[in-house]
mmCIF file of C-alpha atoms in Angstrom:
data_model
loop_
_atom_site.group_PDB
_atom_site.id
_atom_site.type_symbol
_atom_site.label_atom_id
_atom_site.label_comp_id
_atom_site.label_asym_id
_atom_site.label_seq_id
_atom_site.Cartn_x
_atom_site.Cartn_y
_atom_site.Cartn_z
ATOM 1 C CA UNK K 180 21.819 -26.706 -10.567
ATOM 2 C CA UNK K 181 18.565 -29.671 -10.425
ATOM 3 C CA UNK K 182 15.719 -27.935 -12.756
ATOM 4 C CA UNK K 183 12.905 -28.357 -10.815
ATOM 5 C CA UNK K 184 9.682 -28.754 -13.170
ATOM 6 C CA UNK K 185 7.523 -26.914 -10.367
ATOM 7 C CA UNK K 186 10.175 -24.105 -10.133
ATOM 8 C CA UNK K 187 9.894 -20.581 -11.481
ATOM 9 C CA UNK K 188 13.402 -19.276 -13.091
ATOM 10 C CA UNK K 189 14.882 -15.930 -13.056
ATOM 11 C CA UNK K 190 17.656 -14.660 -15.568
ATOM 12 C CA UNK K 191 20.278 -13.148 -13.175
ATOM 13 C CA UNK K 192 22.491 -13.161 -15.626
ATOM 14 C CA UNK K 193 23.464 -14.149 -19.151
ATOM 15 C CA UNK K 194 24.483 -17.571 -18.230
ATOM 16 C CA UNK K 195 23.116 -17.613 -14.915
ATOM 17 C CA UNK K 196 19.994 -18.383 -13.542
ATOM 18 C CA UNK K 197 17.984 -18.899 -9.878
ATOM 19 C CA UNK K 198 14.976 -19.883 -8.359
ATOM 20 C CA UNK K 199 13.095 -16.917 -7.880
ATOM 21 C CA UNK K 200 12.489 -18.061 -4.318
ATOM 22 C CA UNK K 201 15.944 -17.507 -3.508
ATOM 23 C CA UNK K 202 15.433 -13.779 -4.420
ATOM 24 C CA UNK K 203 15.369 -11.802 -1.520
ATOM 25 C CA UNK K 204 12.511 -9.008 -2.217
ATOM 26 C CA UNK K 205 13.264 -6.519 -4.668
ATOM 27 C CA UNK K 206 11.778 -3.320 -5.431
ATOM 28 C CA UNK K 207 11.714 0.647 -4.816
ATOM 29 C CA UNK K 208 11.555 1.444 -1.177
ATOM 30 C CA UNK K 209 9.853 4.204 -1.977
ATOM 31 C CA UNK K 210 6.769 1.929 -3.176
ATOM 32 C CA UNK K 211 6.910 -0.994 -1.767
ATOM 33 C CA UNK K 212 4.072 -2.972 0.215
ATOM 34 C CA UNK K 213 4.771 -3.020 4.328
ATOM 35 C CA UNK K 214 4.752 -6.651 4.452
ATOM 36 C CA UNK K 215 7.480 -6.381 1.832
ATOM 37 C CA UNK K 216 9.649 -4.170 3.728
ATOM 38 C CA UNK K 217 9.338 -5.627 7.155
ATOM 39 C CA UNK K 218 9.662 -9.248 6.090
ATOM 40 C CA UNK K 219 12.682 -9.337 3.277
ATOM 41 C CA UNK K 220 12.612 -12.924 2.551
ATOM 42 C CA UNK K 221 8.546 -12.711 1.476
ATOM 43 C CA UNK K 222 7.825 -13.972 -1.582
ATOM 44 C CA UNK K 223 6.221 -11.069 -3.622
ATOM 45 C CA UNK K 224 2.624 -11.562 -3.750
ATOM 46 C CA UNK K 225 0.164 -9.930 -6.067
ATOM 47 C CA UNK K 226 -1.412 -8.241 -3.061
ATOM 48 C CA UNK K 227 2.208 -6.350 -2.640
ATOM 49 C CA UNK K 228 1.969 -5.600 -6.413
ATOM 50 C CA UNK K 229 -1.292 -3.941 -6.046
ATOM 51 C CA UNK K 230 -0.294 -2.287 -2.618
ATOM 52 C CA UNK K 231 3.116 -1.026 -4.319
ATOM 53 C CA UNK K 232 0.642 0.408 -7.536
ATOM 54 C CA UNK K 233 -1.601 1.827 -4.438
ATOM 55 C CA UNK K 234 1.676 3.995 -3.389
ATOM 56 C CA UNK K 235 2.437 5.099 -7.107
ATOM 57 C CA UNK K 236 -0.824 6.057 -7.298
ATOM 58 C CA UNK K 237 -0.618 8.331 -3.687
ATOM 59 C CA UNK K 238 2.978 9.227 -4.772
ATOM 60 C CA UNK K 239 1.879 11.274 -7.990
ATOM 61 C CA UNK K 240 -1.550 12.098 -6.937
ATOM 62 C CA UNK K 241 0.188 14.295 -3.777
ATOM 63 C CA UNK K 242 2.613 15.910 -6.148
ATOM 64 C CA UNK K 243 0.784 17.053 -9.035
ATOM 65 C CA UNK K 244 -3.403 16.816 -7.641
ATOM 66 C CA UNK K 245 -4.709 19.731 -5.703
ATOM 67 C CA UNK K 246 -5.191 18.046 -1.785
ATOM 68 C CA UNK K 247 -5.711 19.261 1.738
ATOM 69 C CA UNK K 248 -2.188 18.518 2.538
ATOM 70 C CA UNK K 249 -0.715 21.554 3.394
ATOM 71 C CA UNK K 250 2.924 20.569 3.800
ATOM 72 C CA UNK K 251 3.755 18.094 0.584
ATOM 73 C CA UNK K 252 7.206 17.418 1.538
ATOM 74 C CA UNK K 253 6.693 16.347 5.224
ATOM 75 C CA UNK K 254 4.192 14.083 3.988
ATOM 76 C CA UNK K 255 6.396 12.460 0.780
ATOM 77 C CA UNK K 256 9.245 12.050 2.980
ATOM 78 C CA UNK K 257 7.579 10.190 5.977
ATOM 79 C CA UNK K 258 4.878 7.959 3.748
ATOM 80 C CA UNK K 259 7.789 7.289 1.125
ATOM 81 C CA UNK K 260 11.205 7.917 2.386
ATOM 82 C CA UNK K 261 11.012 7.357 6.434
ATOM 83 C CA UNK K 262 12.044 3.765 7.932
ATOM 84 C CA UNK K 263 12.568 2.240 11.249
ATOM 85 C CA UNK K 264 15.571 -0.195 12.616
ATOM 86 C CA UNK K 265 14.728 -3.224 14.401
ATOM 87 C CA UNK K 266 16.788 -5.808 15.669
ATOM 88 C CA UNK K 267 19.519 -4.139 12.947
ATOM 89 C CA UNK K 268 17.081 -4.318 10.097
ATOM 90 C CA UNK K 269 14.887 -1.553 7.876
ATOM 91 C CA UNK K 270 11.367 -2.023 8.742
ATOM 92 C CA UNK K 271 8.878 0.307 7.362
ATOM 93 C CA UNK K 272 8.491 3.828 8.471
ATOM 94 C CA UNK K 273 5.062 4.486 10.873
ATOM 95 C CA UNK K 274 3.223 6.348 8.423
ATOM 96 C CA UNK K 275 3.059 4.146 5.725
ATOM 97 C CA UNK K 276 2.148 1.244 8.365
ATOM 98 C CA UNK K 277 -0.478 3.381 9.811
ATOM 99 C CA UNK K 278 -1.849 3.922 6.649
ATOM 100 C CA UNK K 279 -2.122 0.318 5.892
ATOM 101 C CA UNK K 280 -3.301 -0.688 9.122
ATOM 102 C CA UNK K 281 -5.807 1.480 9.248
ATOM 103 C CA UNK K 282 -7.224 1.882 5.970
ATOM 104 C CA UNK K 283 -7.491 5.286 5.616
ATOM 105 C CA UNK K 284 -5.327 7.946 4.661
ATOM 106 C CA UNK K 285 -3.243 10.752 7.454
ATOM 107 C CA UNK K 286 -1.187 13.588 6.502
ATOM 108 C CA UNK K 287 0.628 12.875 9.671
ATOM 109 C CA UNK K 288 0.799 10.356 12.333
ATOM 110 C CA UNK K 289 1.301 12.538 14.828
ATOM 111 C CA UNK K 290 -2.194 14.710 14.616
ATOM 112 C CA UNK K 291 -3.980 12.108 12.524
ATOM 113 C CA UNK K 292 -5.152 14.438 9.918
ATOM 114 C CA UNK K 293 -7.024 12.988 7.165
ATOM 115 C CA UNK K 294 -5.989 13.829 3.907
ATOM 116 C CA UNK K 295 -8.581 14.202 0.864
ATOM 117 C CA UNK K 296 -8.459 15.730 -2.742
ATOM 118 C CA UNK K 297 -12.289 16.108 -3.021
ATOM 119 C CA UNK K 298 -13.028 14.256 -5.491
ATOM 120 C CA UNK K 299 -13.471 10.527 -7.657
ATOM 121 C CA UNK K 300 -9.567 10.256 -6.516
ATOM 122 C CA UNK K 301 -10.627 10.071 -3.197
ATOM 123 C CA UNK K 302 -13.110 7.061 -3.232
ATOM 124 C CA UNK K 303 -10.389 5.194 -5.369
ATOM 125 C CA UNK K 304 -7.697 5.705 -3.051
ATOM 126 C CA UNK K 305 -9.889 4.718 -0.599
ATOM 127 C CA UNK K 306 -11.723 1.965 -1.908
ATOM 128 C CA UNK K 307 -7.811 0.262 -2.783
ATOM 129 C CA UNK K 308 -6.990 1.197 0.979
ATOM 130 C CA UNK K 309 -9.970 -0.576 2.479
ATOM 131 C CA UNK K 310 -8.904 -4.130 0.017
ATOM 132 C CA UNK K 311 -5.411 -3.569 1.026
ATOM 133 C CA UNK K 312 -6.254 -3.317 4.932
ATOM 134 C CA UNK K 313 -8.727 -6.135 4.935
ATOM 135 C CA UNK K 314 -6.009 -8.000 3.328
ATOM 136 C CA UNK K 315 -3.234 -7.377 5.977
ATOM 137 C CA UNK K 316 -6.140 -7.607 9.048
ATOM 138 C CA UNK K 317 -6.651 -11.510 7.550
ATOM 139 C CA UNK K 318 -3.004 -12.155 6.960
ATOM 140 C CA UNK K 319 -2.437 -10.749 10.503
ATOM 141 C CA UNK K 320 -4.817 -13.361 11.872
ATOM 142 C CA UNK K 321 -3.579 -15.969 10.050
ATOM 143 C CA UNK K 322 -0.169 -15.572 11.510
ATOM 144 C CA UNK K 323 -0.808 -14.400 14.938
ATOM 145 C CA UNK K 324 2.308 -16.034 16.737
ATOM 146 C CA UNK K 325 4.847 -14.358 14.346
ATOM 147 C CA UNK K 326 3.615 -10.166 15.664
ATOM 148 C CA UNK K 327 4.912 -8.468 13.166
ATOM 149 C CA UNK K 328 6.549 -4.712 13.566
ATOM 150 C CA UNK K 329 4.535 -1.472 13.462
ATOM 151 C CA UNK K 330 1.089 -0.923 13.605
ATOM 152 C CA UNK K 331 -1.521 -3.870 14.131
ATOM 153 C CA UNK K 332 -4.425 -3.319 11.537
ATOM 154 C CA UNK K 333 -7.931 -3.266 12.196
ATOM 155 C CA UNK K 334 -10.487 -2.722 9.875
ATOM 156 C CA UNK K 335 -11.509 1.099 9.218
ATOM 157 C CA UNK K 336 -14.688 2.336 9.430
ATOM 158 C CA UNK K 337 -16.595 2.137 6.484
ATOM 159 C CA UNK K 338 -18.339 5.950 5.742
ATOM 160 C CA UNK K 339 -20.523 6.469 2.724
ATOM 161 C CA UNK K 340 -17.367 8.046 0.599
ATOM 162 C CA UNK K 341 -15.327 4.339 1.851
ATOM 163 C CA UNK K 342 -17.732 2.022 0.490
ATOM 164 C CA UNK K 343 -15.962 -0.717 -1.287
ATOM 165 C CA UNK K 344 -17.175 -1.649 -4.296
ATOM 166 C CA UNK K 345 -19.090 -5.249 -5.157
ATOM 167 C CA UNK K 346 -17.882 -7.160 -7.792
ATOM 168 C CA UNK K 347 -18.891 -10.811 -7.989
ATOM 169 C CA UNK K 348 -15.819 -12.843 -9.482
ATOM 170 C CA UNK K 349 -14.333 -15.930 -9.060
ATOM 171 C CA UNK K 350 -11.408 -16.727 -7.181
ATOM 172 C CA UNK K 351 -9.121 -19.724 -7.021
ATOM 173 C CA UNK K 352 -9.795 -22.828 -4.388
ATOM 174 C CA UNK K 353 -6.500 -21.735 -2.491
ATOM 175 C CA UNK K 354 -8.235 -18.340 -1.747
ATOM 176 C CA UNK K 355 -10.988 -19.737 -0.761
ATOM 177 C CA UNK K 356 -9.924 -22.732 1.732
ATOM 178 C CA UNK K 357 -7.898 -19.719 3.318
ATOM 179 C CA UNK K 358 -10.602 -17.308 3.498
ATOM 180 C CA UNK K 359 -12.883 -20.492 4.688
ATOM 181 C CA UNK K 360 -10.658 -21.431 8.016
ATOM 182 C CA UNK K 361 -10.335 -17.269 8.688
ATOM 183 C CA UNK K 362 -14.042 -17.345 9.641
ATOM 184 C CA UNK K 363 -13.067 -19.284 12.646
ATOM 185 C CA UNK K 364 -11.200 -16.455 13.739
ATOM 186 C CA UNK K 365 -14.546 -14.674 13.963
ATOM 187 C CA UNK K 366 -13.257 -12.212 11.492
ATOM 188 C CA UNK K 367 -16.314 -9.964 10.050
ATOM 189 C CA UNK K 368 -17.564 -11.055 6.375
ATOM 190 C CA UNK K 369 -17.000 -8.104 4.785
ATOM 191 C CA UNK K 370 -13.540 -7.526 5.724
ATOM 192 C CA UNK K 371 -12.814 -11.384 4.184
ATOM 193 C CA UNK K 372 -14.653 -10.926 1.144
ATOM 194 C CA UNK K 373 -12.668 -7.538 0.402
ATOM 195 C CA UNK K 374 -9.395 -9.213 1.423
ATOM 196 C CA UNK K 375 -10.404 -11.453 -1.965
ATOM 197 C CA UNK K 376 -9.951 -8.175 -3.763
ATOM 198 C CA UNK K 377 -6.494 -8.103 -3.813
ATOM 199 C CA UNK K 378 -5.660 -11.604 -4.735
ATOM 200 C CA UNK K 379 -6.049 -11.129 -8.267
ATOM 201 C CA UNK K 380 -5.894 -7.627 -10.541
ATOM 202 C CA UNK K 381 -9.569 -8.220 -11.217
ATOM 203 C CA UNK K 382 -11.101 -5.625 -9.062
ATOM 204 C CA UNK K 383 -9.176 -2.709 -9.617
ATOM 205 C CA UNK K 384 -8.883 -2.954 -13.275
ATOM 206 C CA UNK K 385 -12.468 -2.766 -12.995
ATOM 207 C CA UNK K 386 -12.814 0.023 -9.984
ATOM 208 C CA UNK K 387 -9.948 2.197 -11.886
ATOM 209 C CA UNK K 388 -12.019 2.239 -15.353
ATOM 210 C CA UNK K 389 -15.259 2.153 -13.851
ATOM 211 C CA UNK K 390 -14.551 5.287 -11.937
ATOM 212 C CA UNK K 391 -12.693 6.946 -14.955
ATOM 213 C CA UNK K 392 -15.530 6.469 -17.178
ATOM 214 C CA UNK K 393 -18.077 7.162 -14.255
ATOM 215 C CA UNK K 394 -20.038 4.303 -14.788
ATOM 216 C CA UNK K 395 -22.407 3.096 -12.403
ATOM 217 C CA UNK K 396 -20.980 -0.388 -11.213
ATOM 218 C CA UNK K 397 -18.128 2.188 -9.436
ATOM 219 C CA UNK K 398 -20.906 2.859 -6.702
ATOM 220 C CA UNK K 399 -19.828 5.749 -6.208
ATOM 221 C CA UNK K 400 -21.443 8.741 -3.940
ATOM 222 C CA UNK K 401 -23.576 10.526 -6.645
ATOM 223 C CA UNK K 402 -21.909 14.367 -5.664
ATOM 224 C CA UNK K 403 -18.585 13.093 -6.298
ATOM 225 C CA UNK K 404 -17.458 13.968 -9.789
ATOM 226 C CA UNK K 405 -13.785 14.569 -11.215
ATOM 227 C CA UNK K 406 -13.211 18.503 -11.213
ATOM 228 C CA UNK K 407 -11.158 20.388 -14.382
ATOM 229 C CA UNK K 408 -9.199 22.330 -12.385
ATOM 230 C CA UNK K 409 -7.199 20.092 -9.365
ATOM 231 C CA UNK K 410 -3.907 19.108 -11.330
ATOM 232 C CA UNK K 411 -1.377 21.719 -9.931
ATOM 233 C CA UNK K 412 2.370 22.715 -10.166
ATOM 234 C CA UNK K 413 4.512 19.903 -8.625
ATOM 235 C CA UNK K 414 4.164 20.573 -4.871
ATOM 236 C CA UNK K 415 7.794 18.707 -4.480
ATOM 237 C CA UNK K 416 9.903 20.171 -6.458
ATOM 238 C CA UNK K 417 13.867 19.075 -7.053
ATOM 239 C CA UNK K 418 15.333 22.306 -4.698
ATOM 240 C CA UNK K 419 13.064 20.996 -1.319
ATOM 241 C CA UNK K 420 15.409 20.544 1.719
ATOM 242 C CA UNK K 421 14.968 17.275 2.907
ATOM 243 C CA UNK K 422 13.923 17.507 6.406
ATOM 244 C CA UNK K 423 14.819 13.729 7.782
ATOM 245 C CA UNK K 424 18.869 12.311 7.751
ATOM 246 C CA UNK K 425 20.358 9.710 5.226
ATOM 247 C CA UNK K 426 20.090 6.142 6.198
ATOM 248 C CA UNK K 427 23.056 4.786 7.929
ATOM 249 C CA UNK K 428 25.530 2.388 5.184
ATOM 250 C CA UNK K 429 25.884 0.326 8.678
ATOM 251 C CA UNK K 430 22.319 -0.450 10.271
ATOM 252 C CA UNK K 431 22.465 0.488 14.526
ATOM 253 C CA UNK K 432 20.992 -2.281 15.687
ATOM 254 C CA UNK K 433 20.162 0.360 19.643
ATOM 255 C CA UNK K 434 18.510 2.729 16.694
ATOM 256 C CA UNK K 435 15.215 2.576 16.901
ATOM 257 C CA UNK K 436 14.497 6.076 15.220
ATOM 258 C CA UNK K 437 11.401 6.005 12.325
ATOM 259 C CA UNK K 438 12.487 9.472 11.630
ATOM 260 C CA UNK K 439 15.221 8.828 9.212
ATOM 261 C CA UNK K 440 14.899 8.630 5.237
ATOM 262 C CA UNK K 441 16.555 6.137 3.058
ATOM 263 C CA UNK K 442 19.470 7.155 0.458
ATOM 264 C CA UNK K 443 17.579 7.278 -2.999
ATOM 265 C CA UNK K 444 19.250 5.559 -5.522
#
């Protein structure tokens, strides 16, 4: 195989290696950014790193951290587990797309129910979910002829517990020519400047240990405070019934059901 000097290299093998841009996308469903899911081929971005840490984050946070979601399970399985065929593929299932593509968080699609632990964990969450949103709203503009499956995102309202925070760092000229030709598409400042947030670790390095050692850059809402008492018994435990079906082995390309779960491996 030509060695490209511009190439990245994978070992696939002990003797074999490829261009990591003939990798399809590889990760854990369970975690995995939309744009990941819906568009296999993607190359994975650090945007879909930091939207895939995002869903650890969520996945634990629901499990062991005292929320106003009162039915765990439900929730796990359609954020995490649920998926959609189209046109014979996996897409993502509508909750996690909601979420995404509208920056804030639901315990359900279908009644739109916010979902909220009361406390620091909240404007985290949130604060990631606004980045991650603006970031999909300007890719989503930059590529308006390809459409794209689920939910189109817009840009959330911004409350005083979603404030994103304001860190001043530089970015690279790539970033910025793209960010530069996205103001013709008369999208808002703020929502390009906090799409910048997710194109390097930077930001939430800072957010996460600015909020953990409640220091004052965080911005945060002055009553918000990390309680003693909000980690919990797992709210998921190994005996729950799954509510939703196995995914197919064969995909149905008529199926156009979200409300299926995939087989964990």
């Amino acid at each position: 195989m030509p060695v490209s000097p511009s190439a990245r290299y994978v070992v696939a093998s002990l003797d074999i290696a490829v261009s990591q841009a003939d990798l399809p996308a590889q990760g854990t469903w369970q975690y995995m950014s939309v744009a990941l899911i819906n568009e296999p081929t993607k190359a994975v971005e650090i945007p879909d790193e930091l939207e895939a840490f995002f869903n650890v984050l969520l996945y634990y946070a629901v499990r062991y951290v005292r929320s106003d979601c009162k039915d765990v399970p439900h929730y796990i399985e359609f954020y995490f587990e649920a998926f959609q065929i189209v046109q014979g593929r996996y897409q993502c299932g509508n909750l996690k797309n909601l979420t995404i593509a509208s920056g804030d968080l639901y315990t359900s699609e279908s009644t739109l129910s916010t979902l909220r632990f009361g406390s620091v964990l909240d404007y985290i969450l949130l604060t990631i979910l606004q980045w991650l949103n603006a970031h999909h709203v300007v890719r989503h503009h930059a590529r308006p002829q390809e459409g794209g499956n689920g939910h189109k995102p817009t840009t959330g309202k911004v409350g005083s517990r979603r404030r994103a925070m304001s860190v001043d760092d530089d970015y690279s000229v790539d970033m910025d020519d793209k960010l530069a030709s996205m103001k013709k598409a008369s999208l808002p400042e703020e929502t390009l400047q906090n799409a910048k947030k997710v194109q390097q670790h930077d930001h939430m390095l800072a957010l996460l240990l600015w909020c953990i050692n409640n220091d004052p850059r965080a911005k945060m809402p002055e009553d918000m405070e990390w309680p003693t008492d909000d980690k919990v018994p797992d709210r998921y435990p190994n005996s729950t019934e799954k509510q939703l079906p196995v995914a197919p082995t064969h995909l149905v390309v008529q199926d156009n059901d979200s409300n299926k779960r995939l087989k964990s491996n």
